[in-house]
Coordinates of C-alpha atoms in Angstrom, one line a residue:
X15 CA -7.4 46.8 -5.8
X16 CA -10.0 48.3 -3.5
X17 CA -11.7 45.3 -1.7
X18 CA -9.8 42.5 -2.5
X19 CA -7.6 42.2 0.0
X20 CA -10.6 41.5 2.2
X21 CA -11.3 38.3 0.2
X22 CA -8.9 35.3 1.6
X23 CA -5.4 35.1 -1.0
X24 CA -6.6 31.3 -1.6
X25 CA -9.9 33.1 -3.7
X26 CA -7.8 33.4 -6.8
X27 CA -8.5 29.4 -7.2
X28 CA -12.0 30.1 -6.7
X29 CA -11.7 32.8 -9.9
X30 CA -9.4 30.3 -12.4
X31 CA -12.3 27.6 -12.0
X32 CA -14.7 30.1 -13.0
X33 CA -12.5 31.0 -15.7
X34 CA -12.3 27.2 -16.5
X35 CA -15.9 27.0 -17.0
X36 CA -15.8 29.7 -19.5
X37 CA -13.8 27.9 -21.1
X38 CA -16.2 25.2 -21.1
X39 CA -19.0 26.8 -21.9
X40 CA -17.2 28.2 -25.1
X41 CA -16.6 24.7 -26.4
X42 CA -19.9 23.6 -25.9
X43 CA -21.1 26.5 -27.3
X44 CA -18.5 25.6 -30.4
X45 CA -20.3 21.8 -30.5
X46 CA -23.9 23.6 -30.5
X47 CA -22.7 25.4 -33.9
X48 CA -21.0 22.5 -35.7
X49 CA -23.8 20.2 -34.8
X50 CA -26.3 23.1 -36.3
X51 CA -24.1 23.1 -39.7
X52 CA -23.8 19.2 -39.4
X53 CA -27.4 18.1 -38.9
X54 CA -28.9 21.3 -40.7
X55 CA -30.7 23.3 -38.3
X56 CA -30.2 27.1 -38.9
X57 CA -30.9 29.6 -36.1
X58 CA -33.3 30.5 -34.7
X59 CA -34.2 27.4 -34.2
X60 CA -33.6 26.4 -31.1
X61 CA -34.5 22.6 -31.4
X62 CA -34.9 20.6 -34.8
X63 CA -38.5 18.6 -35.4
X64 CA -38.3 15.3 -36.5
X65 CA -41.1 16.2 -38.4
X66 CA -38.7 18.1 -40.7
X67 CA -34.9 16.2 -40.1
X68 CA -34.5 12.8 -39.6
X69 CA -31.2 14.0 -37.5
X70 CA -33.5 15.5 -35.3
X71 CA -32.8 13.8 -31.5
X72 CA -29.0 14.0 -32.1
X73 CA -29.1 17.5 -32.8
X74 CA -31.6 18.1 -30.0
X75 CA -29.2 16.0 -27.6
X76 CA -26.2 18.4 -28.5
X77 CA -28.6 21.2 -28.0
X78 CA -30.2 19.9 -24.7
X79 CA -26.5 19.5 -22.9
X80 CA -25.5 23.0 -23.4
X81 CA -28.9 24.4 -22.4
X82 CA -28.8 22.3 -19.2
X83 CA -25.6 23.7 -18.4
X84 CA -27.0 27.0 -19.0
X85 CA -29.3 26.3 -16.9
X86 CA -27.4 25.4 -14.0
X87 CA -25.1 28.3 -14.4
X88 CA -26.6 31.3 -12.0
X89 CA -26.4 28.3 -9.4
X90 CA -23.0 27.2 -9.9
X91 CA -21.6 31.0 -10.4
X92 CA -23.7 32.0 -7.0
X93 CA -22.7 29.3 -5.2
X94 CA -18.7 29.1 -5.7
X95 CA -18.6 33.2 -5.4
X96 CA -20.1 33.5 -2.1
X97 CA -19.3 29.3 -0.8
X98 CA -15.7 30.6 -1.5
X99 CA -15.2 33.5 0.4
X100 CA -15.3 31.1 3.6
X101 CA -13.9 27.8 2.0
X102 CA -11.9 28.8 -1.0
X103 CA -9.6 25.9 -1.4
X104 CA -12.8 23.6 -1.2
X105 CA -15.2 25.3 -3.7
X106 CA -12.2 25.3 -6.2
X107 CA -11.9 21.6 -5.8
X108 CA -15.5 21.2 -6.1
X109 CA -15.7 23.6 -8.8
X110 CA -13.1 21.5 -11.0
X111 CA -15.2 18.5 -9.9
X112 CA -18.4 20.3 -11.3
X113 CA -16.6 21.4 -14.4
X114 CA -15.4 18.3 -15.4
X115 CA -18.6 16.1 -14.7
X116 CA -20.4 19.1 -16.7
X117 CA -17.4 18.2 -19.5
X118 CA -18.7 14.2 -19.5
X119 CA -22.4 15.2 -18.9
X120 CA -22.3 17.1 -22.7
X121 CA -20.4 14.3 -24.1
X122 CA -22.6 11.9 -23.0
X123 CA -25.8 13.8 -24.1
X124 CA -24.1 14.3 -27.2
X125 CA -24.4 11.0 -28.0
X126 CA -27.9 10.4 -28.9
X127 CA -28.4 8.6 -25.8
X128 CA -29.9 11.2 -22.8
X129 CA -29.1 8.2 -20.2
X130 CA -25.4 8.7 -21.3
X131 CA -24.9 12.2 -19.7
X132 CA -25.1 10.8 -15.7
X133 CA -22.4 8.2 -16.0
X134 CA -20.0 10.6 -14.9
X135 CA -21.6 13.8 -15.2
X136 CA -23.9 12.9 -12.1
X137 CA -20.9 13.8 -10.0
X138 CA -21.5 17.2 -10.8
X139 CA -24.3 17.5 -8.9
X140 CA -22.5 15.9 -5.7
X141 CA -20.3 18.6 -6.3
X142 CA -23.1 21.6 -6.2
X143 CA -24.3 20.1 -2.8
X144 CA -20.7 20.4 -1.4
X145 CA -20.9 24.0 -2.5
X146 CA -24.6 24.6 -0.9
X147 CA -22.7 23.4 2.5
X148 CA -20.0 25.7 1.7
X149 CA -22.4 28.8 1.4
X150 CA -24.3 28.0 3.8
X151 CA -21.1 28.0 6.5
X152 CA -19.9 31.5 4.9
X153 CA -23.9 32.5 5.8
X154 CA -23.8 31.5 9.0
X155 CA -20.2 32.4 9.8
X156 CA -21.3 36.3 9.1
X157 CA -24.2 35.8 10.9
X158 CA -22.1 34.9 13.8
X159 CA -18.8 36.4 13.5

C-alpha cells in the first residue's frame, strides 16, 4: 500500500483504538435510541422538554453524553492520527485511556446525575493532553528533522 510503509509498523495500534472508538460511539449511539423509545422522545428531537415529559433530564443526560463525545471527536481523531506518527505506542495507550474514560463518562451521564460523568471519565481528558504533547513533538520533530 502506497504510503504506508512511511508510517512507523507500531501505527497499526494507533488504527485498532480508532477502530475501538467506533465501536464506542456505536453503542452510545445504540443507548441514544433505546433511551428515545424508553422515555418517549421521537426524532427529531434532539432534547426532550420537561415541559412535555416528566423523563425529561434522564433522557437529556443520555443525549448530552453522546453529544459531548461528538463533540470531542475531530480533536481526539486529529490528535491520535498525527500525535502517532511520532509516538505510536503512546497515543494508542492514551487512546485506550481516552476510550475507556469516554466509556465511564456516558455511563455516568446516563445516570441522571451530570456530576456522575467525571468520576472516571475525567481521565479522558488527561489523556487528550498527553496526545497534544504527542503532536506537538511529531510538529516539531518535522520542523527539525
Amino acid at each position: 500500500m502506497a504510503g504506508v510503509e512511511l508510517l512507523p509498523r507500531e501505527y497499526g495500534y494507533v488504527v485498532l483504538v480508532l477502530v475501538f472508538y467506533c465501536f464506542i460511539n456505536f453503542w452510545m449511539t445504540a443507548q441514544v435510541g433505546r433511551a428515545r423509545k424508553k422515555y418517549n422522545v421521537s426524532y427529531p428531537t434532539l432534547y426532550a422538554s420537561e415541559a412535555d415529559n416528566k423523563d425529561a433530564k434522564l433522557f437529556n443526560c443520555i443525549q448530552r453524553g453522546h453529544q459531548n463525545s461528538l463533540e470531542m471527536l475531530p480533536m481526539f481523531l486529529m490528535l491520535m492520527i498525527l500525535g502517532g506518527i511520532r509516538h505510536p505506542l503512546i497515543a494508542a495507550s492514551l487512546g485506550v485511556v481516552y476510550c475507556v474514560s469516554r466509556i465511564f463518562y456516558f455511563k455516568g451521564y446516563s445516570t441522571g446525575d451530570p456530576l456522575k460523568r467525571l468520576s472516571i471519565g475525567k481521565y479522558g481528558f488527561l489523556a487528550l493532553f498527553g496526545l497534544i504533547i504527542c503532536t506537538i513533538s511529531c510538529g516539531v520533530g518535522m520542523l527539525t528533522a
